[in-house]
PDB file of C-alpha atoms in Angstrom:
ATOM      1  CA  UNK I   1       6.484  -7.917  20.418  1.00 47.00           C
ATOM      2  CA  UNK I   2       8.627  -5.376  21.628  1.00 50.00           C
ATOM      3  CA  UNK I   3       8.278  -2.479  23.960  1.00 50.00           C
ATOM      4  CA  UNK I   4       9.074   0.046  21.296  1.00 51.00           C
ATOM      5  CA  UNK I   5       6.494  -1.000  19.091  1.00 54.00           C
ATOM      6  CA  UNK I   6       3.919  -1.570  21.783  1.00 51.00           C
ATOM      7  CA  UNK I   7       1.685   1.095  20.098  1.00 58.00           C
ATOM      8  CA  UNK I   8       1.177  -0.713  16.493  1.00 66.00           C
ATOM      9  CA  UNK I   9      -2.165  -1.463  15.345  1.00 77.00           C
ATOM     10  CA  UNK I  10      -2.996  -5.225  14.091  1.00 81.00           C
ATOM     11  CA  UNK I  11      -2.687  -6.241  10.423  1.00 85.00           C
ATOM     12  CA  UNK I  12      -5.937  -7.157   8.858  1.00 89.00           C
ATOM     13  CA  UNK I  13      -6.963 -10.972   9.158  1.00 88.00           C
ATOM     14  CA  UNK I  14      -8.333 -10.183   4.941  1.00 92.00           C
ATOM     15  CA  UNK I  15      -6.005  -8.741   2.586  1.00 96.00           C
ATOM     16  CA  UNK I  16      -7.188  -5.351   0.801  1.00 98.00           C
ATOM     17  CA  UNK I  17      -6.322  -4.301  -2.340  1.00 99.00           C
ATOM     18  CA  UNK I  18      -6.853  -0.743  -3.886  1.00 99.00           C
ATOM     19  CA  UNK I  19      -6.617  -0.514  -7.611  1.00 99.00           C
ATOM     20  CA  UNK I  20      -6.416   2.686  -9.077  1.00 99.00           C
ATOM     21  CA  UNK I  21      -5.472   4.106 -13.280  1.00 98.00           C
ATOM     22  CA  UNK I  22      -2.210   4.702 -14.755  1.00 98.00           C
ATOM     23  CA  UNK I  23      -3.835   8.308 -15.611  1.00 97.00           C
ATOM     24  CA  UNK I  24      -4.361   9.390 -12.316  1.00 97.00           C
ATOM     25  CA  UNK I  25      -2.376  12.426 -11.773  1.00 98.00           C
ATOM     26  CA  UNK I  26      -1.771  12.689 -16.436  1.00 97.00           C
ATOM     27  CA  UNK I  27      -4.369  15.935 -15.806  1.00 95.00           C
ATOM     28  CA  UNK I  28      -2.123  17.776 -13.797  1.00 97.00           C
ATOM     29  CA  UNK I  29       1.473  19.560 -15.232  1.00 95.00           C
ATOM     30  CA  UNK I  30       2.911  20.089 -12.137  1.00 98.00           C
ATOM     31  CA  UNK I  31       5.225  17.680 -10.604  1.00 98.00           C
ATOM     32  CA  UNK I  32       5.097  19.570  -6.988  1.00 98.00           C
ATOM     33  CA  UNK I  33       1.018  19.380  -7.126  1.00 98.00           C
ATOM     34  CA  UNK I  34       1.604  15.398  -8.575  1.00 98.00           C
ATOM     35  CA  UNK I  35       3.550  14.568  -5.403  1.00 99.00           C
ATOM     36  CA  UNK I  36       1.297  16.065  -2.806  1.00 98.00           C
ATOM     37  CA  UNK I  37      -1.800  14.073  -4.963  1.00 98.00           C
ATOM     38  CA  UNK I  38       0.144  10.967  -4.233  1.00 99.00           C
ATOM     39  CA  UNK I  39       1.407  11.638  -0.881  1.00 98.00           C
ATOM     40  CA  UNK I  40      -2.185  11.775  -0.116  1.00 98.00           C
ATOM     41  CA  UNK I  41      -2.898   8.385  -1.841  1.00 98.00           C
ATOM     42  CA  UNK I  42      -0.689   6.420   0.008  1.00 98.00           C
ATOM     43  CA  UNK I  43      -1.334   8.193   3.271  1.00 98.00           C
ATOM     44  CA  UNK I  44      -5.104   7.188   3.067  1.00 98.00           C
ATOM     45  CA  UNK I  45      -3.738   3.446   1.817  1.00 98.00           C
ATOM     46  CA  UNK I  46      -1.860   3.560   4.947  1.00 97.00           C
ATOM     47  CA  UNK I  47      -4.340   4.773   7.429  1.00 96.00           C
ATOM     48  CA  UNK I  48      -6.406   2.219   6.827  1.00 96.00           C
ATOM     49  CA  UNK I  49      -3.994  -0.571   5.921  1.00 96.00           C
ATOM     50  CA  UNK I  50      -4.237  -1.110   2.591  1.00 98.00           C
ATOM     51  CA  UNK I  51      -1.936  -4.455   2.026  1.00 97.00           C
ATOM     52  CA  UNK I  52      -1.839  -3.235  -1.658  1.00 98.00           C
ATOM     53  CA  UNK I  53      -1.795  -0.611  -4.092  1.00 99.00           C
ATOM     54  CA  UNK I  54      -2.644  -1.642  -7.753  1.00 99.00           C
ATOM     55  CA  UNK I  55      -2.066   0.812 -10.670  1.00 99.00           C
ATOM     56  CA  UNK I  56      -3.525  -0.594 -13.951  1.00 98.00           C
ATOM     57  CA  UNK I  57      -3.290   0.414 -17.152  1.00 96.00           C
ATOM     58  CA  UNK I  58      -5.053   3.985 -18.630  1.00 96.00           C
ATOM     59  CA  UNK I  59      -3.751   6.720 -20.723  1.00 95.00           C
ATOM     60  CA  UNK I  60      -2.387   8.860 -20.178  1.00 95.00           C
ATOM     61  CA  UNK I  61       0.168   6.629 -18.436  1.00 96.00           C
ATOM     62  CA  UNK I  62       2.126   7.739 -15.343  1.00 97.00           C
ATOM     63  CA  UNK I  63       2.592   4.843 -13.664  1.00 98.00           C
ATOM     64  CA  UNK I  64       5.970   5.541 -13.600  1.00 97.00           C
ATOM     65  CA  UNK I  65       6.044   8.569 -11.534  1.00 98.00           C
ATOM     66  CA  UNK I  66       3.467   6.964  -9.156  1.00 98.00           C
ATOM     67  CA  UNK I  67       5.330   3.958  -8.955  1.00 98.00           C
ATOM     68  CA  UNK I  68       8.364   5.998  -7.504  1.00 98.00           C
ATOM     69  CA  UNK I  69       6.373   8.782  -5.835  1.00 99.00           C
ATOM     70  CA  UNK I  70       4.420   6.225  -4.101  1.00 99.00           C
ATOM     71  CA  UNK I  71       7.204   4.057  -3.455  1.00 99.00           C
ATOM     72  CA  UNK I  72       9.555   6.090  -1.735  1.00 99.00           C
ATOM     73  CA  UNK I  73       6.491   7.692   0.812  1.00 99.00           C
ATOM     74  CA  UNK I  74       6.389   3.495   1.860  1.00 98.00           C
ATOM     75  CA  UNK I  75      10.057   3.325   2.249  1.00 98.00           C
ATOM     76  CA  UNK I  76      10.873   3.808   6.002  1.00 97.00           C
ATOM     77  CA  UNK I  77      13.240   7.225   5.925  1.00 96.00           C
ATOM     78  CA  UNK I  78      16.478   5.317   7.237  1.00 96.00           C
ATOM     79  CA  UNK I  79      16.154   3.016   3.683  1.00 97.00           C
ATOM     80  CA  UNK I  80      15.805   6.085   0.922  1.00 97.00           C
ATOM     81  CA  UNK I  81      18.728   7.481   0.602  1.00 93.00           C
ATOM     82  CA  UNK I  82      20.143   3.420  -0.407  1.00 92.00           C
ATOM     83  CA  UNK I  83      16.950   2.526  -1.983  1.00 94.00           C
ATOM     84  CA  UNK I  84      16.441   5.433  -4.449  1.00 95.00           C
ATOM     85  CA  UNK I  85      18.955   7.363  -6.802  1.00 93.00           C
ATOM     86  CA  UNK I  86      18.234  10.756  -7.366  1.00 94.00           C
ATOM     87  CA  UNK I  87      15.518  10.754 -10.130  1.00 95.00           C
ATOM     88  CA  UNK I  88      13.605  13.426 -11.890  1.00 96.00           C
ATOM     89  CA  UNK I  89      10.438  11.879 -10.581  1.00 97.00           C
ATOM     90  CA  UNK I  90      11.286  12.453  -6.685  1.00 98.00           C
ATOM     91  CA  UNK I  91      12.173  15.911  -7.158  1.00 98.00           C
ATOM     92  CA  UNK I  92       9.732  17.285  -4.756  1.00 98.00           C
ATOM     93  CA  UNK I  93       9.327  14.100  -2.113  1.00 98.00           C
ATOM     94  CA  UNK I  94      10.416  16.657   0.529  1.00 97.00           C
ATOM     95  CA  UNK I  95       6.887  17.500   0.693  1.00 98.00           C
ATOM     96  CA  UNK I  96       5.180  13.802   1.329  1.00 98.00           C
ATOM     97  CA  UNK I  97       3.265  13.512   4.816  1.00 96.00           C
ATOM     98  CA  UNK I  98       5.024  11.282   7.073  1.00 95.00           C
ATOM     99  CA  UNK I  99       3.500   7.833   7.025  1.00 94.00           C
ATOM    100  CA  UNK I 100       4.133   6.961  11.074  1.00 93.00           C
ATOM    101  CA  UNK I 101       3.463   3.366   9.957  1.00 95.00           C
ATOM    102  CA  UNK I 102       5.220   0.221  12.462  1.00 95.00           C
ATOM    103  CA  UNK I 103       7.437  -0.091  10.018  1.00 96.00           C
ATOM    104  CA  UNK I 104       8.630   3.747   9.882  1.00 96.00           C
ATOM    105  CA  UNK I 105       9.995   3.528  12.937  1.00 94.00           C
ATOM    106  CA  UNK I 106      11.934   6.962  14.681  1.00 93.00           C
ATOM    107  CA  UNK I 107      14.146   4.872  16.777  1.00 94.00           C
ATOM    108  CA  UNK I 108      18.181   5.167  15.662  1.00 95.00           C
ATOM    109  CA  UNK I 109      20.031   3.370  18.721  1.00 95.00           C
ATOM    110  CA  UNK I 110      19.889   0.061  19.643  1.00 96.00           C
ATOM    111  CA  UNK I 111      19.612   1.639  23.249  1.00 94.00           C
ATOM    112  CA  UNK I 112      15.989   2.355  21.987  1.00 95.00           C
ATOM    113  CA  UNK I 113      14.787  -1.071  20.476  1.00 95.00           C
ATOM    114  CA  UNK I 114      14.184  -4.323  22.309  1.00 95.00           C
ATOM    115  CA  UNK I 115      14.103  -8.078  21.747  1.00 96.00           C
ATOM    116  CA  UNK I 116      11.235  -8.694  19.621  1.00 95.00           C
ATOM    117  CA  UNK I 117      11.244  -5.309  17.332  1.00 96.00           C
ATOM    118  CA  UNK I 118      10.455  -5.881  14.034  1.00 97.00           C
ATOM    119  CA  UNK I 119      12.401  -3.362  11.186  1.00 98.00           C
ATOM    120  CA  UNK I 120      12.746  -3.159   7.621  1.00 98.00           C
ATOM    121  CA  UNK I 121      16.404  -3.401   6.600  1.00 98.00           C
ATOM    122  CA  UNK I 122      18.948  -3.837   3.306  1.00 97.00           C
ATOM    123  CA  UNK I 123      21.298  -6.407   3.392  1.00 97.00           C
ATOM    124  CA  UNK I 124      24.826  -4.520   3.400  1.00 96.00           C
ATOM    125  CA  UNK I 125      27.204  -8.315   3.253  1.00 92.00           C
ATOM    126  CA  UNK I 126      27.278 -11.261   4.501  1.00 88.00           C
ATOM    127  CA  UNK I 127      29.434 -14.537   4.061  1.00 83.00           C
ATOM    128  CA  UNK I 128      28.618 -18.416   4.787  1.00 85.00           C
ATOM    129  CA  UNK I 129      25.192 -18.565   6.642  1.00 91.00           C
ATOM    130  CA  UNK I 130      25.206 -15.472   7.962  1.00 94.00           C
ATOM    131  CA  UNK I 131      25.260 -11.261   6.669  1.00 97.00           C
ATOM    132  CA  UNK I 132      24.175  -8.206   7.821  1.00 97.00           C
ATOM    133  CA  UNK I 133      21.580  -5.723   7.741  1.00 98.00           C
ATOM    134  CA  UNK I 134      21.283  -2.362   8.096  1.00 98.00           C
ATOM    135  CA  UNK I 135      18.144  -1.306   9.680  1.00 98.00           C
ATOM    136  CA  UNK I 136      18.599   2.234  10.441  1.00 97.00           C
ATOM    137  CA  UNK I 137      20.544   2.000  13.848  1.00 97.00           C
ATOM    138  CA  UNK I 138      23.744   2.906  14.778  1.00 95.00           C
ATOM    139  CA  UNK I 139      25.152  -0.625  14.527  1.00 96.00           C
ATOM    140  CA  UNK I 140      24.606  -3.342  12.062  1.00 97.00           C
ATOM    141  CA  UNK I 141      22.240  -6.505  12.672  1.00 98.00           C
ATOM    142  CA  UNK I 142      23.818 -10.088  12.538  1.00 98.00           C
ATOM    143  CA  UNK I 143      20.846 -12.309  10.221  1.00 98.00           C
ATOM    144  CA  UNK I 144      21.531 -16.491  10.066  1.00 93.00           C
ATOM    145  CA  UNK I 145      20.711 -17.721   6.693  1.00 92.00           C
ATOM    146  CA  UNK I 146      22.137 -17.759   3.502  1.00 91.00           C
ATOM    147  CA  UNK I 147      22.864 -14.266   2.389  1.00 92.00           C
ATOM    148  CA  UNK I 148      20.339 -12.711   0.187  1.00 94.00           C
ATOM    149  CA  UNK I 149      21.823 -10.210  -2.821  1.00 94.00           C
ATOM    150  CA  UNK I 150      23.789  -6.994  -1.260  1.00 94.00           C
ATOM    151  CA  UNK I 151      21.031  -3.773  -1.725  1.00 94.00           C
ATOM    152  CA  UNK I 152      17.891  -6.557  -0.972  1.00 96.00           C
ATOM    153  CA  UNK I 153      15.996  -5.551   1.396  1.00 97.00           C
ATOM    154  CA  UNK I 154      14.186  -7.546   4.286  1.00 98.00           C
ATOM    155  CA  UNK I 155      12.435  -7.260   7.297  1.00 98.00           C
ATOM    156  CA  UNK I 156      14.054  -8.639  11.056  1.00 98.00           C
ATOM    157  CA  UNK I 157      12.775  -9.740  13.813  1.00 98.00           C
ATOM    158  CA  UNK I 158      15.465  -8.551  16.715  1.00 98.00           C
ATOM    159  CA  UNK I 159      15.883 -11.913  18.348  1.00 97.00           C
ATOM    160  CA  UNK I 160      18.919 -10.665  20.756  1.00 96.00           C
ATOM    161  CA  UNK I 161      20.211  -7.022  21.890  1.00 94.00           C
ATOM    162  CA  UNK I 162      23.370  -8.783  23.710  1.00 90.00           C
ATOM    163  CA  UNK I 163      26.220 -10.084  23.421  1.00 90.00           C
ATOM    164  CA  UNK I 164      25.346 -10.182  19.899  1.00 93.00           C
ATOM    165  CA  UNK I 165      22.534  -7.783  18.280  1.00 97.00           C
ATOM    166  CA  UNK I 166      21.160 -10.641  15.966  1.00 97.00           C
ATOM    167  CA  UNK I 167      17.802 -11.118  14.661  1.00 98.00           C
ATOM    168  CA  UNK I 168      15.969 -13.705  11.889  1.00 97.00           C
ATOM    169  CA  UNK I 169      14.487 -12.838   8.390  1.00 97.00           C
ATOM    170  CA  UNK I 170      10.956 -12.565   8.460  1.00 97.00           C
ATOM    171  CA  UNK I 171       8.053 -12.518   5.662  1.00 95.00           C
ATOM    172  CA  UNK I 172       5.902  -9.595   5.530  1.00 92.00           C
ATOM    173  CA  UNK I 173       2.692 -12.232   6.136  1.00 90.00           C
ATOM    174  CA  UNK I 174       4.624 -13.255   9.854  1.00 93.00           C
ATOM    175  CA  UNK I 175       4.702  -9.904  11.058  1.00 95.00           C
ATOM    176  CA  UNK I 176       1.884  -9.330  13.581  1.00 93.00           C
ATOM    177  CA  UNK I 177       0.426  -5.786  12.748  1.00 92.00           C
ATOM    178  CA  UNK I 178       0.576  -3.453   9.847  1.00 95.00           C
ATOM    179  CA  UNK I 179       3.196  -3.318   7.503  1.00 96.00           C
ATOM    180  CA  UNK I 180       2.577  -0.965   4.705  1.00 96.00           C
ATOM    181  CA  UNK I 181       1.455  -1.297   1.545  1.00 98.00           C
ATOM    182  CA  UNK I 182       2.817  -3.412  -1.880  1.00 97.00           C
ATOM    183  CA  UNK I 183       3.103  -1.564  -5.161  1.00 98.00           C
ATOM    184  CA  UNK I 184       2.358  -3.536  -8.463  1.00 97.00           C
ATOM    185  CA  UNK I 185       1.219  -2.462 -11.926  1.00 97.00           C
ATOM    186  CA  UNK I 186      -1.038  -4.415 -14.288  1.00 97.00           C
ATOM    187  CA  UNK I 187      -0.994  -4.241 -18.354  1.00 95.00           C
ATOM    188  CA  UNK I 188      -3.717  -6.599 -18.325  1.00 96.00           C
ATOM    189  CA  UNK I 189      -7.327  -5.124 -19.244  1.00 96.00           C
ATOM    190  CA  UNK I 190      -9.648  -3.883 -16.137  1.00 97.00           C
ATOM    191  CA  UNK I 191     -11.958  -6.416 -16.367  1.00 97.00           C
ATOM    192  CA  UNK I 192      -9.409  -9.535 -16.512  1.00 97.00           C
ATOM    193  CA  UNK I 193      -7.720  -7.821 -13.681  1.00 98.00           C
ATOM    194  CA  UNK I 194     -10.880  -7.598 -11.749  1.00 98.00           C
ATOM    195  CA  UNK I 195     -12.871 -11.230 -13.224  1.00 96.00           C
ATOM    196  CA  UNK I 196     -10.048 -13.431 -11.406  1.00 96.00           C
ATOM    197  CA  UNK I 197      -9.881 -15.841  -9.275  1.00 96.00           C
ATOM    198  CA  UNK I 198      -6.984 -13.788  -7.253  1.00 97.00           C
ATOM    199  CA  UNK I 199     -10.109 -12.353  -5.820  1.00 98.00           C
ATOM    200  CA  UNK I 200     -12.596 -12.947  -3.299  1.00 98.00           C
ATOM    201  CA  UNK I 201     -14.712 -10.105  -3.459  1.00 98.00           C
ATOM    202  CA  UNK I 202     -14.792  -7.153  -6.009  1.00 99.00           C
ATOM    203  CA  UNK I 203     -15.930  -3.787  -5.230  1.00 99.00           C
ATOM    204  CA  UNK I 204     -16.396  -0.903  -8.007  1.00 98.00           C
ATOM    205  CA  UNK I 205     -16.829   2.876  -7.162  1.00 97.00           C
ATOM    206  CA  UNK I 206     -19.094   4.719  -9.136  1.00 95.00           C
ATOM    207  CA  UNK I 207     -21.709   7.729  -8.719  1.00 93.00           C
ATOM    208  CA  UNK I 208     -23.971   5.627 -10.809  1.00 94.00           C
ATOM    209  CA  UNK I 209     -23.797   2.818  -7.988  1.00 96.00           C
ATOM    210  CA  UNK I 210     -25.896   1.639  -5.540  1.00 96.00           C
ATOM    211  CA  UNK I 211     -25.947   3.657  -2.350  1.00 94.00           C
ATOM    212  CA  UNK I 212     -23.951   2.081   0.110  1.00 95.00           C
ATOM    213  CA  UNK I 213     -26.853   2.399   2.343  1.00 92.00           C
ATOM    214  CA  UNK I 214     -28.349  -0.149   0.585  1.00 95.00           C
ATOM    215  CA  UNK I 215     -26.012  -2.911   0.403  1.00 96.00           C
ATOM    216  CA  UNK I 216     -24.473  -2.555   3.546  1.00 96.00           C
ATOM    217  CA  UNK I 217     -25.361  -5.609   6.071  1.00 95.00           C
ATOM    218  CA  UNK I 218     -25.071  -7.772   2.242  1.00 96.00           C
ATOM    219  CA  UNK I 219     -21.326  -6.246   1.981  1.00 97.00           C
ATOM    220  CA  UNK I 220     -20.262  -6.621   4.822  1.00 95.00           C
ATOM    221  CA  UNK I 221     -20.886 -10.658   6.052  1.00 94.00           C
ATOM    222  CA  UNK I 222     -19.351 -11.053   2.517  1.00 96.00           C
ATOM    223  CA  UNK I 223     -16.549  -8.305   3.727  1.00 96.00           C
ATOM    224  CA  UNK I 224     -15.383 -10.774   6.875  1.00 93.00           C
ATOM    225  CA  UNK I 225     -15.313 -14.261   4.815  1.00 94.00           C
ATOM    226  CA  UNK I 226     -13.470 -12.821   2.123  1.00 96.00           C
ATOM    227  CA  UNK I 227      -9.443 -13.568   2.148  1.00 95.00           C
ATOM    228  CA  UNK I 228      -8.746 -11.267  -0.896  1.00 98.00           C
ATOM    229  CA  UNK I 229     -10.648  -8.039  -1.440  1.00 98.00           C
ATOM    230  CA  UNK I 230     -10.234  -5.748  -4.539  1.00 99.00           C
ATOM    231  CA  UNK I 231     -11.592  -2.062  -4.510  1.00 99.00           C
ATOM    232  CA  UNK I 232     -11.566  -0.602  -7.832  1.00 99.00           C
ATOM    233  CA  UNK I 233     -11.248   3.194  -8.849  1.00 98.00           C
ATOM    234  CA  UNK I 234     -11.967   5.221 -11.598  1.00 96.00           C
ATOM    235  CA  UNK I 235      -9.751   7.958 -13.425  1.00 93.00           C
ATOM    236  CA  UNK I 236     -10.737  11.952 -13.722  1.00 88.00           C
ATOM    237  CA  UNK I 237     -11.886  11.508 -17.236  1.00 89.00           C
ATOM    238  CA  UNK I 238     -13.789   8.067 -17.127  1.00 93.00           C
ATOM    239  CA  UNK I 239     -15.871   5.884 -14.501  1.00 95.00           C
ATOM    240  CA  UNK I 240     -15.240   2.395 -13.669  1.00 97.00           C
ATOM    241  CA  UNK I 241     -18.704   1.488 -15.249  1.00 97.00           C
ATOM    242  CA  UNK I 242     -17.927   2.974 -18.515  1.00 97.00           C
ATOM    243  CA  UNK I 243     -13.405   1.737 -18.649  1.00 97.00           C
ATOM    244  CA  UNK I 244     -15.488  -1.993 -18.221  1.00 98.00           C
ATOM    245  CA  UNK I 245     -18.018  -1.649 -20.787  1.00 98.00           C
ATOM    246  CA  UNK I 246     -15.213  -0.058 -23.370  1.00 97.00           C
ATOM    247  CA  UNK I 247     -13.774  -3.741 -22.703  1.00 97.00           C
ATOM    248  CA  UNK I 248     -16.868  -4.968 -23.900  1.00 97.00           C
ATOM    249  CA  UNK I 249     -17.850  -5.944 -20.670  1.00 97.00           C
ATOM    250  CA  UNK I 250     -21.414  -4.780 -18.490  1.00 97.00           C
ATOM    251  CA  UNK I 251     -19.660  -3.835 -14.859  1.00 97.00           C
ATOM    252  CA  UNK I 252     -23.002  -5.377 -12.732  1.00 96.00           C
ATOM    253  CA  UNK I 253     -21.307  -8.846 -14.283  1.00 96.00           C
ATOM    254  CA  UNK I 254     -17.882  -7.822 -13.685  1.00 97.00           C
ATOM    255  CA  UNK I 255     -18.259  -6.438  -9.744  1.00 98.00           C
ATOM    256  CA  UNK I 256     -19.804  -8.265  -6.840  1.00 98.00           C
ATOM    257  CA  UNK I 257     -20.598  -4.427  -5.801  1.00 98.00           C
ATOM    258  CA  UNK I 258     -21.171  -1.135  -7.505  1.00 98.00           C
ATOM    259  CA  UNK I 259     -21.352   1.027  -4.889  1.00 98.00           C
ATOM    260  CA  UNK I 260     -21.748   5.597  -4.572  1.00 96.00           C
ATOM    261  CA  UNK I 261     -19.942   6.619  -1.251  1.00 94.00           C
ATOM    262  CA  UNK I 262     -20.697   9.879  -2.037  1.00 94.00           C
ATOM    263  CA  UNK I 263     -24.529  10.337  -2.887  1.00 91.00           C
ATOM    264  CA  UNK I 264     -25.634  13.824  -3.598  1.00 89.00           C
ATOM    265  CA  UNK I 265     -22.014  15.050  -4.405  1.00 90.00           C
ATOM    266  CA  UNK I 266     -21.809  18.535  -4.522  1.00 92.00           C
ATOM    267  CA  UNK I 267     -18.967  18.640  -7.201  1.00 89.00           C
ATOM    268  CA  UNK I 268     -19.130  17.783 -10.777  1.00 87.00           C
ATOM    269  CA  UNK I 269     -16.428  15.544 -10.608  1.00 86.00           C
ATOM    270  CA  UNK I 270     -14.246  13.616  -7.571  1.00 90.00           C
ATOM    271  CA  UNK I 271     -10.876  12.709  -7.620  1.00 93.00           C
ATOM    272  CA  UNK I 272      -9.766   9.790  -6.950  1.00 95.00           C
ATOM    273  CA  UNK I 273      -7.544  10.417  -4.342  1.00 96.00           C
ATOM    274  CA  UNK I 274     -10.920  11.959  -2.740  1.00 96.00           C
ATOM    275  CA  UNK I 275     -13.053   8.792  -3.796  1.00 96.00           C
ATOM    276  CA  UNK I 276     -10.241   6.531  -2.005  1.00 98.00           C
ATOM    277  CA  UNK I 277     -10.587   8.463   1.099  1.00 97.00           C
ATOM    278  CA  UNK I 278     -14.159   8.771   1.176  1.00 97.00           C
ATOM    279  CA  UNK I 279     -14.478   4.921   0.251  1.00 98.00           C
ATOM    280  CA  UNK I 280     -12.002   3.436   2.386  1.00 98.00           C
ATOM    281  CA  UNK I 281     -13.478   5.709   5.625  1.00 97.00           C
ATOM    282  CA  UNK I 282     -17.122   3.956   4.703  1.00 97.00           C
ATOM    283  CA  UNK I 283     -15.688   0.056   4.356  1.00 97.00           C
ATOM    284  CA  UNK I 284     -13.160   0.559   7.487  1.00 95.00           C
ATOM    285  CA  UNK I 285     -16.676   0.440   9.684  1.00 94.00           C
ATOM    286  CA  UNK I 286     -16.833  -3.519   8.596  1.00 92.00           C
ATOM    287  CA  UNK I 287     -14.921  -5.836  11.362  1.00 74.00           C
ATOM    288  CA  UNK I 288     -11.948  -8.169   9.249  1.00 67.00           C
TER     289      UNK I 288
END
């Protein structure tokens, strides 16, 4: 690891996946108020490293603006401008909260990085078994390998600073602390999205579910063997309990856990950016 990144916090040893409704922000007309809803989303996914953010199918669908809205807030700021043409969608993404992820890095000379670094990067050309990357810097980064497609983008390890600045390819997995969240959509129905093997442990939110309270010291030596966890989110007009028995489904056979973070609410109804926050604050006392 390198000095400049000495202050990263460790990836997970479990993966954690949040899944959350196509309909999440339908309820609310304006795109400025949409974004900050969002920006809030995948701040909380990134606080407490959330390896993935799952938006499944519910109408009315928006996946489309979350998919951008939340895809540009994980984008480190150096990437954007090559990553994303200028859509309707990202109209108001001047407003998102600054992630300060690892991999948003503030760093722009190679005076300022070290041997070691790791930084997200799009390939910018490359010929025989080697090409170059751009990873926000004011020079270019020499990769070894067989060029992937101009516009990909990757993430490098810095391997040398001089005579050459040249670094290797790296998966996401290899990196050593957290890297930001994944973004994927599902069309398939709730329940065969949460009854699959993909999954180690399943856990629904609901304000008809057991206190956590309750279930704790259970949850949590299941929480610490489980590779593959899957937290599961309702929308502002329907509950997780009642989108699994619309499937034909009963939830209690569905879920490993039904669980109410937020007994004695003092609102009718809470959003699920609040829910994810609430939840996520609650499970992040479990060790991984």
């Amino acid at each position: 690891m390198g000095k400049t990144q000495g202050w990263t916090m460790k990836k997970r040893n479990n993966t954690i996946a949040i899944a959350v409704p196509a309909s999440m922000v339908a309820e609310i007309k304006d795109l400025r108020e949409k974004t900050s809803v969002l920006g809030q989303l995948g701040r909380a996914a990134a606080i407490y490293r959330v390896d993935q953010i799952i938006i499944y199918r519910d109408e009315p669908d928006e996946s489309m603006t979350m998919k951008y809205i939340l895809g540009y807030l994980e984008t480190p700021q150096y990437l954007r401008k090559e990553r994303f043409d200028v859509r309707p969608e990202l109209q108001y993404v001047g407003i998102l909260p600054p992630l300060r992820t690892p991999h948003h890095p503030t760093e722009d000379r190679l005076s300022e990085v070290d041997v070691g670094d790791f930084r997200d990067g799009v390939v910018v050309g490359g010929s025989g078994f080697n090409y170059e990357v751009d990873i926000g810097l004011d020079k270019l980064i020499t990769v070894r390998g067989k060029p992937p497609a101009k516009g990909t983008r990757v993430t490098v390890e810095i391997m040398d600073t001089e005579p050459e600045f040249s670094g290797r390819s790296v998966k996401n997995k290899n990196v050593p602390y957290y890297w930001g969240y994944d973004l994927r959509g599902s069309n398939r129905l709730l329940s065969e999205l949460v009854y699959s093997p993909e999954w180690d442990m399943t856990i629904a939110t609901s304000k008809k579910g057991d206190e956590f309270s309750s279930v704790m010291n259970d949850m949590e030596s299941k929480w610490v063997e489980a590779g593959k966890t899957l937290i599961v989110f309702g929308s502002y007009k329907e509950g997780v309990i009642e989108m699994i028995a619309s499937e034909g489904r009963k939830a209690r056979e569905v879920f490993d856990y039904i669980i109410n973070t937020i007994p004695d609410q003092g609102v009718e109804t809470v959003r699920t950016e609040e829910a994810v926050i609430s939840t996520l604050a609650i499970l992040n006392i479990f060790n991984d």
